[in-house]
Amino acid sequence: MKFFIDTANLAQIKEANELGILDGVTTNPSLMAKEGIKGTEAVMNHYKTICEMVDGDISAEVIATDFDGILEEGKKLAAIHPNIIVKVPMIKDGVKALKWFTDNGIKTNCTLVFSAGQAILAAKAGATYVSPFIGRIDDSGWDGVELIAQISQIYSIQGYKTQILAASIRSALHIVKCAEAGADVCTCPLDSILGLLKHPLTDIGLAKFLEDAKKTV
Ligand code: E4P
């Protein structure tokens, strides 16, 4: 399973990248706004900076919701860097745009996916990635990881090539469960990635080893 970091914060991207396990970055308009990035030029420059920091797929989301607008914006985003993945919402014109981008060699990430039916449409349109939002599904009282397993089974039976990108991750446990359920990629906040490191027995064991090491010098 590939690891993406889900943020537009450059310090966090740098920290995750330095761990050596980062395969890409996802952003969305809310994450860009959180970093105070304002205006088209600033947004484009921010994506360029991220592309220069991380050698991997970088998702950049369109704001337009009509077919022509999505194409215009998507083409501009794709021109920033060869690693840009154009992120398109799961709406009718979004599906049409996904197909157009696929036919024209532009990689895509279909976002705001909450059902297996939507994931089938994204795959049929040739999306490179499909992003089920598992944390938001959990928040609404359903089981997000179960959706990952269901999509994984359907894609495997049908031979769809679209990669399942588990998004809206809330914890280290989510990452483990998504790996188990067949996600190809997990896009995670830095805290959830670092959460994978933690186990009390590791801390206790290391303290003991360091204590005993003193006896050997
Ligand atoms: C990433 O591609 C998604 O936009 C993101 O994971 C959504 O996460 P949230 O539900 O925490 O906003």
PDB file of C-alpha atoms and ligand atoms in Angstrom:
ATOM      1  CA  MET A   1       0.000   0.000   0.000  1.00  0.00           C
ATOM      2  CA  LYS A   2       1.268   3.456  -0.957  1.00  0.00           C
ATOM      3  CA  PHE A   3       1.343   6.268   1.618  1.00  0.00           C
ATOM      4  CA  PHE A   4       0.214   9.774   0.712  1.00  0.00           C
ATOM      5  CA  ILE A   5       0.077  12.648   3.180  1.00  0.00           C
ATOM      6  CA  ASP A   6      -3.232  14.516   3.302  1.00  0.00           C
ATOM      7  CA  THR A   7      -2.239  18.140   3.878  1.00  0.00           C
ATOM      8  CA  ALA A   8      -1.116  21.353   2.212  1.00  0.00           C
ATOM      9  CA  ASN A   9       1.166  22.175   5.161  1.00  0.00           C
ATOM     10  CA  LEU A  10       4.748  22.284   3.861  1.00  0.00           C
ATOM     11  CA  ALA A  11       6.398  21.536   7.228  1.00  0.00           C
ATOM     12  CA  GLN A  12       4.284  18.394   7.660  1.00  0.00           C
ATOM     13  CA  ILE A  13       4.946  17.309   4.076  1.00  0.00           C
ATOM     14  CA  LYS A  14       8.685  17.766   4.689  1.00  0.00           C
ATOM     15  CA  GLU A  15       8.549  15.754   7.948  1.00  0.00           C
ATOM     16  CA  ALA A  16       6.671  12.846   6.325  1.00  0.00           C
ATOM     17  CA  ASN A  17       8.938  12.926   3.275  1.00  0.00           C
ATOM     18  CA  GLU A  18      12.035  12.741   5.466  1.00  0.00           C
ATOM     19  CA  LEU A  19      10.697   9.514   6.990  1.00  0.00           C
ATOM     20  CA  GLY A  20      11.363   8.003   3.554  1.00  0.00           C
ATOM     21  CA  ILE A  21       7.987   6.321   3.215  1.00  0.00           C
ATOM     22  CA  LEU A  22       6.034   8.972   1.340  1.00  0.00           C
ATOM     23  CA  ASP A  23       4.620   8.191  -2.122  1.00  0.00           C
ATOM     24  CA  GLY A  24       2.577  11.326  -2.720  1.00  0.00           C
ATOM     25  CA  VAL A  25       0.386  14.146  -1.397  1.00  0.00           C
ATOM     26  CA  THR A  26      -3.328  14.914  -1.517  1.00  0.00           C
ATOM     27  CA  THR A  27      -4.836  18.324  -0.944  1.00  0.00           C
ATOM     28  CA  ASN A  28      -8.309  19.803  -1.196  1.00  0.00           C
ATOM     29  CA  PRO A  29      -9.694  23.359  -1.111  1.00  0.00           C
ATOM     30  CA  SER A  30     -10.287  23.135   2.663  1.00  0.00           C
ATOM     31  CA  LEU A  31      -6.672  22.110   3.296  1.00  0.00           C
ATOM     32  CA  MET A  32      -5.389  24.935   1.052  1.00  0.00           C
ATOM     33  CA  ALA A  33      -7.609  27.465   2.878  1.00  0.00           C
ATOM     34  CA  LYS A  34      -6.313  26.168   6.230  1.00  0.00           C
ATOM     35  CA  GLU A  35      -2.785  27.166   5.128  1.00  0.00           C
ATOM     36  CA  GLY A  36      -3.997  30.645   4.138  1.00  0.00           C
ATOM     37  CA  ILE A  37      -3.272  30.104   0.421  1.00  0.00           C
ATOM     38  CA  LYS A  38      -5.361  32.704  -1.424  1.00  0.00           C
ATOM     39  CA  GLY A  39      -5.752  33.441  -5.135  1.00  0.00           C
ATOM     40  CA  THR A  40      -5.233  31.264  -8.234  1.00  0.00           C
ATOM     41  CA  GLU A  41      -1.574  32.162  -8.652  1.00  0.00           C
ATOM     42  CA  ALA A  42      -0.750  31.405  -5.009  1.00  0.00           C
ATOM     43  CA  VAL A  43      -2.601  28.071  -5.249  1.00  0.00           C
ATOM     44  CA  MET A  44      -0.729  27.114  -8.433  1.00  0.00           C
ATOM     45  CA  ASN A  45       2.611  28.124  -6.882  1.00  0.00           C
ATOM     46  CA  HIS A  46       1.831  26.073  -3.777  1.00  0.00           C
ATOM     47  CA  TYR A  47       1.188  22.969  -5.885  1.00  0.00           C
ATOM     48  CA  LYS A  48       4.461  23.601  -7.731  1.00  0.00           C
ATOM     49  CA  THR A  49       6.348  23.839  -4.424  1.00  0.00           C
ATOM     50  CA  ILE A  50       4.818  20.547  -3.226  1.00  0.00           C
ATOM     51  CA  CYS A  51       5.762  18.866  -6.527  1.00  0.00           C
ATOM     52  CA  GLU A  52       9.344  20.044  -6.091  1.00  0.00           C
ATOM     53  CA  MET A  53       9.429  18.661  -2.510  1.00  0.00           C
ATOM     54  CA  VAL A  54       7.958  15.202  -3.084  1.00  0.00           C
ATOM     55  CA  ASP A  55       8.725  12.817  -5.917  1.00  0.00           C
ATOM     56  CA  GLY A  56       5.297  11.204  -6.226  1.00  0.00           C
ATOM     57  CA  ASP A  57       1.700  11.772  -7.237  1.00  0.00           C
ATOM     58  CA  ILE A  58       0.323  15.138  -6.080  1.00  0.00           C
ATOM     59  CA  SER A  59      -3.459  15.566  -6.188  1.00  0.00           C
ATOM     60  CA  ALA A  60      -4.689  19.064  -7.075  1.00  0.00           C
ATOM     61  CA  GLU A  61      -8.446  19.637  -6.917  1.00  0.00           C
ATOM     62  CA  VAL A  62     -10.569  21.543  -9.421  1.00  0.00           C
ATOM     63  CA  ILE A  63     -13.106  24.053  -8.106  1.00  0.00           C
ATOM     64  CA  ALA A  64     -15.307  24.144 -11.218  1.00  0.00           C
ATOM     65  CA  THR A  65     -18.372  21.909 -11.283  1.00  0.00           C
ATOM     66  CA  ASP A  66     -19.319  22.180 -14.976  1.00  0.00           C
ATOM     67  CA  PHE A  67     -17.717  20.072 -17.716  1.00  0.00           C
ATOM     68  CA  ASP A  68     -15.994  22.929 -19.598  1.00  0.00           C
ATOM     69  CA  GLY A  69     -14.804  24.567 -16.383  1.00  0.00           C
ATOM     70  CA  ILE A  70     -13.399  21.289 -15.027  1.00  0.00           C
ATOM     71  CA  LEU A  71     -11.507  20.681 -18.295  1.00  0.00           C
ATOM     72  CA  GLU A  72     -10.094  24.212 -18.379  1.00  0.00           C
ATOM     73  CA  GLU A  73      -8.971  24.080 -14.756  1.00  0.00           C
ATOM     74  CA  GLY A  74      -7.734  20.485 -14.947  1.00  0.00           C
ATOM     75  CA  LYS A  75      -5.557  21.224 -17.985  1.00  0.00           C
ATOM     76  CA  LYS A  76      -3.954  24.186 -16.185  1.00  0.00           C
ATOM     77  CA  LEU A  77      -3.305  22.081 -13.073  1.00  0.00           C
ATOM     78  CA  ALA A  78      -1.849  19.216 -15.107  1.00  0.00           C
ATOM     79  CA  ALA A  79       0.514  21.672 -16.833  1.00  0.00           C
ATOM     80  CA  ILE A  80       2.131  22.641 -13.485  1.00  0.00           C
ATOM     81  CA  HIS A  81       4.147  19.410 -13.222  1.00  0.00           C
ATOM     82  CA  PRO A  82       4.074  15.869 -14.682  1.00  0.00           C
ATOM     83  CA  ASN A  83       3.266  14.456 -11.217  1.00  0.00           C
ATOM     84  CA  ILE A  84       0.021  16.403 -10.830  1.00  0.00           C
ATOM     85  CA  ILE A  85      -3.106  14.259 -10.515  1.00  0.00           C
ATOM     86  CA  VAL A  86      -6.261  16.230 -11.309  1.00  0.00           C
ATOM     87  CA  LYS A  87      -8.799  15.737  -8.542  1.00  0.00           C
ATOM     88  CA  VAL A  88     -12.389  15.788  -9.789  1.00  0.00           C
ATOM     89  CA  PRO A  89     -15.593  15.522  -7.712  1.00  0.00           C
ATOM     90  CA  MET A  90     -18.008  12.606  -8.161  1.00  0.00           C
ATOM     91  CA  ILE A  91     -20.734  14.532  -9.985  1.00  0.00           C
ATOM     92  CA  LYS A  92     -22.240  14.035 -13.464  1.00  0.00           C
ATOM     93  CA  ASP A  93     -19.972  16.545 -15.227  1.00  0.00           C
ATOM     94  CA  GLY A  94     -17.086  15.224 -13.125  1.00  0.00           C
ATOM     95  CA  VAL A  95     -17.554  11.720 -14.538  1.00  0.00           C
ATOM     96  CA  LYS A  96     -17.649  13.140 -18.094  1.00  0.00           C
ATOM     97  CA  ALA A  97     -14.484  15.110 -17.362  1.00  0.00           C
ATOM     98  CA  LEU A  98     -12.755  12.028 -15.879  1.00  0.00           C
ATOM     99  CA  LYS A  99     -13.385  10.195 -19.150  1.00  0.00           C
ATOM    100  CA  TRP A 100     -12.054  13.150 -21.176  1.00  0.00           C
ATOM    101  CA  PHE A 101      -8.901  13.368 -19.018  1.00  0.00           C
ATOM    102  CA  THR A 102      -8.403   9.592 -19.324  1.00  0.00           C
ATOM    103  CA  ASP A 103      -8.717   9.756 -23.121  1.00  0.00           C
ATOM    104  CA  ASN A 104      -6.240  12.634 -23.211  1.00  0.00           C
ATOM    105  CA  GLY A 105      -3.550  11.097 -20.995  1.00  0.00           C
ATOM    106  CA  ILE A 106      -4.193  13.189 -17.857  1.00  0.00           C
ATOM    107  CA  LYS A 107      -4.194  11.269 -14.579  1.00  0.00           C
ATOM    108  CA  THR A 108      -7.126  11.789 -12.201  1.00  0.00           C
ATOM    109  CA  ASN A 109      -8.362  11.238  -8.678  1.00  0.00           C
ATOM    110  CA  CYS A 110     -12.141  10.985  -8.297  1.00  0.00           C
ATOM    111  CA  THR A 111     -12.970  12.563  -4.946  1.00  0.00           C
ATOM    112  CA  LEU A 112     -15.991  12.706  -2.614  1.00  0.00           C
ATOM    113  CA  VAL A 113     -16.838   9.032  -3.096  1.00  0.00           C
ATOM    114  CA  PHE A 114     -19.177   7.494  -0.528  1.00  0.00           C
ATOM    115  CA  SER A 115     -20.640   4.410  -2.229  1.00  0.00           C
ATOM    116  CA  ALA A 116     -19.672   1.375  -4.294  1.00  0.00           C
ATOM    117  CA  GLY A 117     -21.863   2.616  -7.150  1.00  0.00           C
ATOM    118  CA  GLN A 118     -19.885   5.854  -7.339  1.00  0.00           C
ATOM    119  CA  ALA A 119     -16.637   3.850  -7.294  1.00  0.00           C
ATOM    120  CA  ILE A 120     -17.859   1.752 -10.246  1.00  0.00           C
ATOM    121  CA  LEU A 121     -18.612   4.921 -12.245  1.00  0.00           C
ATOM    122  CA  ALA A 122     -15.162   6.348 -11.457  1.00  0.00           C
ATOM    123  CA  ALA A 123     -13.512   3.133 -12.642  1.00  0.00           C
ATOM    124  CA  LYS A 124     -15.617   3.027 -15.818  1.00  0.00           C
ATOM    125  CA  ALA A 125     -14.515   6.597 -16.577  1.00  0.00           C
ATOM    126  CA  GLY A 126     -10.903   5.442 -16.209  1.00  0.00           C
ATOM    127  CA  ALA A 127      -9.960   7.403 -13.078  1.00  0.00           C
ATOM    128  CA  THR A 128      -6.399   6.701 -11.932  1.00  0.00           C
ATOM    129  CA  TYR A 129      -7.518   6.859  -8.296  1.00  0.00           C
ATOM    130  CA  VAL A 130     -10.874   6.715  -6.527  1.00  0.00           C
ATOM    131  CA  SER A 131     -11.110   8.362  -3.098  1.00  0.00           C
ATOM    132  CA  PRO A 132     -13.676   6.906  -0.694  1.00  0.00           C
ATOM    133  CA  PHE A 133     -13.896   9.189   2.389  1.00  0.00           C
ATOM    134  CA  ILE A 134     -13.883   6.616   5.151  1.00  0.00           C
ATOM    135  CA  GLY A 135     -13.701   8.958   8.166  1.00  0.00           C
ATOM    136  CA  ARG A 136     -16.714  10.943   7.008  1.00  0.00           C
ATOM    137  CA  ILE A 137     -18.636   7.682   6.475  1.00  0.00           C
ATOM    138  CA  ASP A 138     -17.771   6.637  10.047  1.00  0.00           C
ATOM    139  CA  ASP A 139     -18.860  10.101  11.254  1.00  0.00           C
ATOM    140  CA  SER A 140     -22.272   9.539   9.637  1.00  0.00           C
ATOM    141  CA  GLY A 141     -22.750   6.292  11.565  1.00  0.00           C
ATOM    142  CA  TRP A 142     -21.672   3.787   8.876  1.00  0.00           C
ATOM    143  CA  ASP A 143     -18.516   1.723   8.331  1.00  0.00           C
ATOM    144  CA  GLY A 144     -15.965   3.379   6.036  1.00  0.00           C
ATOM    145  CA  VAL A 145     -13.501   0.482   6.030  1.00  0.00           C
ATOM    146  CA  GLU A 146     -16.296  -1.859   4.899  1.00  0.00           C
ATOM    147  CA  LEU A 147     -16.711   0.322   1.791  1.00  0.00           C
ATOM    148  CA  ILE A 148     -12.993  -0.070   0.994  1.00  0.00           C
ATOM    149  CA  ALA A 149     -13.366  -3.874   1.223  1.00  0.00           C
ATOM    150  CA  GLN A 150     -16.477  -3.798  -0.984  1.00  0.00           C
ATOM    151  CA  ILE A 151     -14.834  -1.644  -3.674  1.00  0.00           C
ATOM    152  CA  SER A 152     -11.706  -3.805  -3.538  1.00  0.00           C
ATOM    153  CA  GLN A 153     -13.793  -6.934  -4.136  1.00  0.00           C
ATOM    154  CA  ILE A 154     -15.739  -5.356  -7.013  1.00  0.00           C
ATOM    155  CA  TYR A 155     -12.596  -4.002  -8.712  1.00  0.00           C
ATOM    156  CA  SER A 156     -10.916  -7.366  -8.400  1.00  0.00           C
ATOM    157  CA  ILE A 157     -13.905  -9.286  -9.857  1.00  0.00           C
ATOM    158  CA  GLN A 158     -14.347  -6.773 -12.682  1.00  0.00           C
ATOM    159  CA  GLY A 159     -10.657  -6.252 -13.410  1.00  0.00           C
ATOM    160  CA  TYR A 160     -10.870  -2.462 -12.979  1.00  0.00           C
ATOM    161  CA  LYS A 161      -7.468  -0.775 -12.952  1.00  0.00           C
ATOM    162  CA  THR A 162      -8.457   2.282 -10.857  1.00  0.00           C
ATOM    163  CA  GLN A 163      -6.481   2.404  -7.606  1.00  0.00           C
ATOM    164  CA  ILE A 164      -8.388   2.657  -4.339  1.00  0.00           C
ATOM    165  CA  LEU A 165      -7.140   5.678  -2.390  1.00  0.00           C
ATOM    166  CA  ALA A 166      -8.564   5.543   1.126  1.00  0.00           C
ATOM    167  CA  ALA A 167      -9.155   9.160   2.212  1.00  0.00           C
ATOM    168  CA  SER A 168     -10.514  11.000   5.238  1.00  0.00           C
ATOM    169  CA  ILE A 169      -8.305   8.923   7.534  1.00  0.00           C
ATOM    170  CA  ARG A 170      -8.696   9.668  11.229  1.00  0.00           C
ATOM    171  CA  SER A 171      -6.276   7.291  12.984  1.00  0.00           C
ATOM    172  CA  ALA A 172      -3.418   4.815  12.736  1.00  0.00           C
ATOM    173  CA  LEU A 173      -5.990   2.032  13.126  1.00  0.00           C
ATOM    174  CA  HIS A 174      -7.779   3.299  10.001  1.00  0.00           C
ATOM    175  CA  ILE A 175      -4.509   2.888   8.065  1.00  0.00           C
ATOM    176  CA  VAL A 176      -4.061  -0.713   9.228  1.00  0.00           C
ATOM    177  CA  LYS A 177      -7.716  -1.564   8.504  1.00  0.00           C
ATOM    178  CA  CYS A 178      -7.490  -0.016   5.014  1.00  0.00           C
ATOM    179  CA  ALA A 179      -4.373  -2.070   4.243  1.00  0.00           C
ATOM    180  CA  GLU A 180      -6.270  -5.179   5.371  1.00  0.00           C
ATOM    181  CA  ALA A 181      -9.337  -4.240   3.295  1.00  0.00           C
ATOM    182  CA  GLY A 182      -7.346  -3.931   0.067  1.00  0.00           C
ATOM    183  CA  ALA A 183      -6.672  -0.193  -0.337  1.00  0.00           C
ATOM    184  CA  ASP A 184      -3.910   0.566  -2.855  1.00  0.00           C
ATOM    185  CA  VAL A 185      -3.147   3.895  -1.195  1.00  0.00           C
ATOM    186  CA  CYS A 186      -3.928   5.544   2.114  1.00  0.00           C
ATOM    187  CA  THR A 187      -3.826   9.338   2.347  1.00  0.00           C
ATOM    188  CA  CYS A 188      -3.259  10.278   5.949  1.00  0.00           C
ATOM    189  CA  PRO A 189      -2.741  13.247   8.247  1.00  0.00           C
ATOM    190  CA  LEU A 190       0.805  13.285   9.690  1.00  0.00           C
ATOM    191  CA  ASP A 191      -0.493  12.355  13.175  1.00  0.00           C
ATOM    192  CA  SER A 192      -2.013   9.116  11.877  1.00  0.00           C
ATOM    193  CA  ILE A 193       1.220   8.156  10.086  1.00  0.00           C
ATOM    194  CA  LEU A 194       3.261   8.861  13.226  1.00  0.00           C
ATOM    195  CA  GLY A 195       0.658   6.958  15.254  1.00  0.00           C
ATOM    196  CA  LEU A 196       1.792   3.783  13.476  1.00  0.00           C
ATOM    197  CA  LEU A 197       5.139   4.116  15.245  1.00  0.00           C
ATOM    198  CA  LYS A 198       3.675   3.913  18.707  1.00  0.00           C
ATOM    199  CA  HIS A 199       3.514   0.861  20.961  1.00  0.00           C
ATOM    200  CA  PRO A 200       4.076   0.974  24.733  1.00  0.00           C
ATOM    201  CA  LEU A 201       6.060  -2.288  24.660  1.00  0.00           C
ATOM    202  CA  THR A 202       8.484  -0.712  22.172  1.00  0.00           C
ATOM    203  CA  ASP A 203       9.118   2.166  24.617  1.00  0.00           C
ATOM    204  CA  ILE A 204       9.497  -0.196  27.591  1.00  0.00           C
ATOM    205  CA  GLY A 205      11.726  -2.567  25.603  1.00  0.00           C
ATOM    206  CA  LEU A 206      13.965   0.241  24.343  1.00  0.00           C
ATOM    207  CA  ALA A 207      14.349   1.736  27.831  1.00  0.00           C
ATOM    208  CA  LYS A 208      15.427  -1.678  29.138  1.00  0.00           C
ATOM    209  CA  PHE A 209      17.895  -2.251  26.284  1.00  0.00           C
ATOM    210  CA  LEU A 210      19.437   1.190  26.799  1.00  0.00           C
ATOM    211  CA  GLU A 211      19.718   0.553  30.551  1.00  0.00           C
ATOM    212  CA  ASP A 212      21.361  -2.841  30.005  1.00  0.00           C
ATOM    213  CA  ALA A 213      23.638  -1.405  27.311  1.00  0.00           C
ATOM    214  CA  LYS A 214      25.247   0.729  30.028  1.00  0.00           C
ATOM    215  CA  LYS A 215      26.446  -2.518  31.646  1.00  0.00           C
ATOM    216  CA  THR A 216      28.257  -3.502  28.468  1.00  0.00           C
ATOM    217  CA  VAL A 217      30.410  -0.360  28.056  1.00  0.00           C
TER     218      VAL A 217
HETATM  219  C1  E4P B   1      -8.308  13.722   0.494  1.00  0.00           C
HETATM  220  O1  E4P B   1      -8.162  13.485  -0.668  1.00  0.00           O
HETATM  221  C2  E4P B   1      -9.603  14.171   1.058  1.00  0.00           C
HETATM  222  O2  E4P B   1      -9.965  15.402   0.523  1.00  0.00           O
HETATM  223  C3  E4P B   1      -9.461  14.225   2.552  1.00  0.00           C
HETATM  224  O3  E4P B   1      -8.896  13.012   2.993  1.00  0.00           O
HETATM  225  C4  E4P B   1     -10.748  14.525   3.280  1.00  0.00           C
HETATM  226  O4  E4P B   1     -10.515  14.383   4.663  1.00  0.00           O
HETATM  227  P1  E4P B   1     -11.495  14.947   5.789  1.00  0.00           P
HETATM  228  O5  E4P B   1     -12.731  14.128   5.769  1.00  0.00           O
HETATM  229  O6  E4P B   1     -10.712  14.780   7.053  1.00  0.00           O
HETATM  230  O7  E4P B   1     -11.746  16.394   5.448  1.00  0.00           O
END
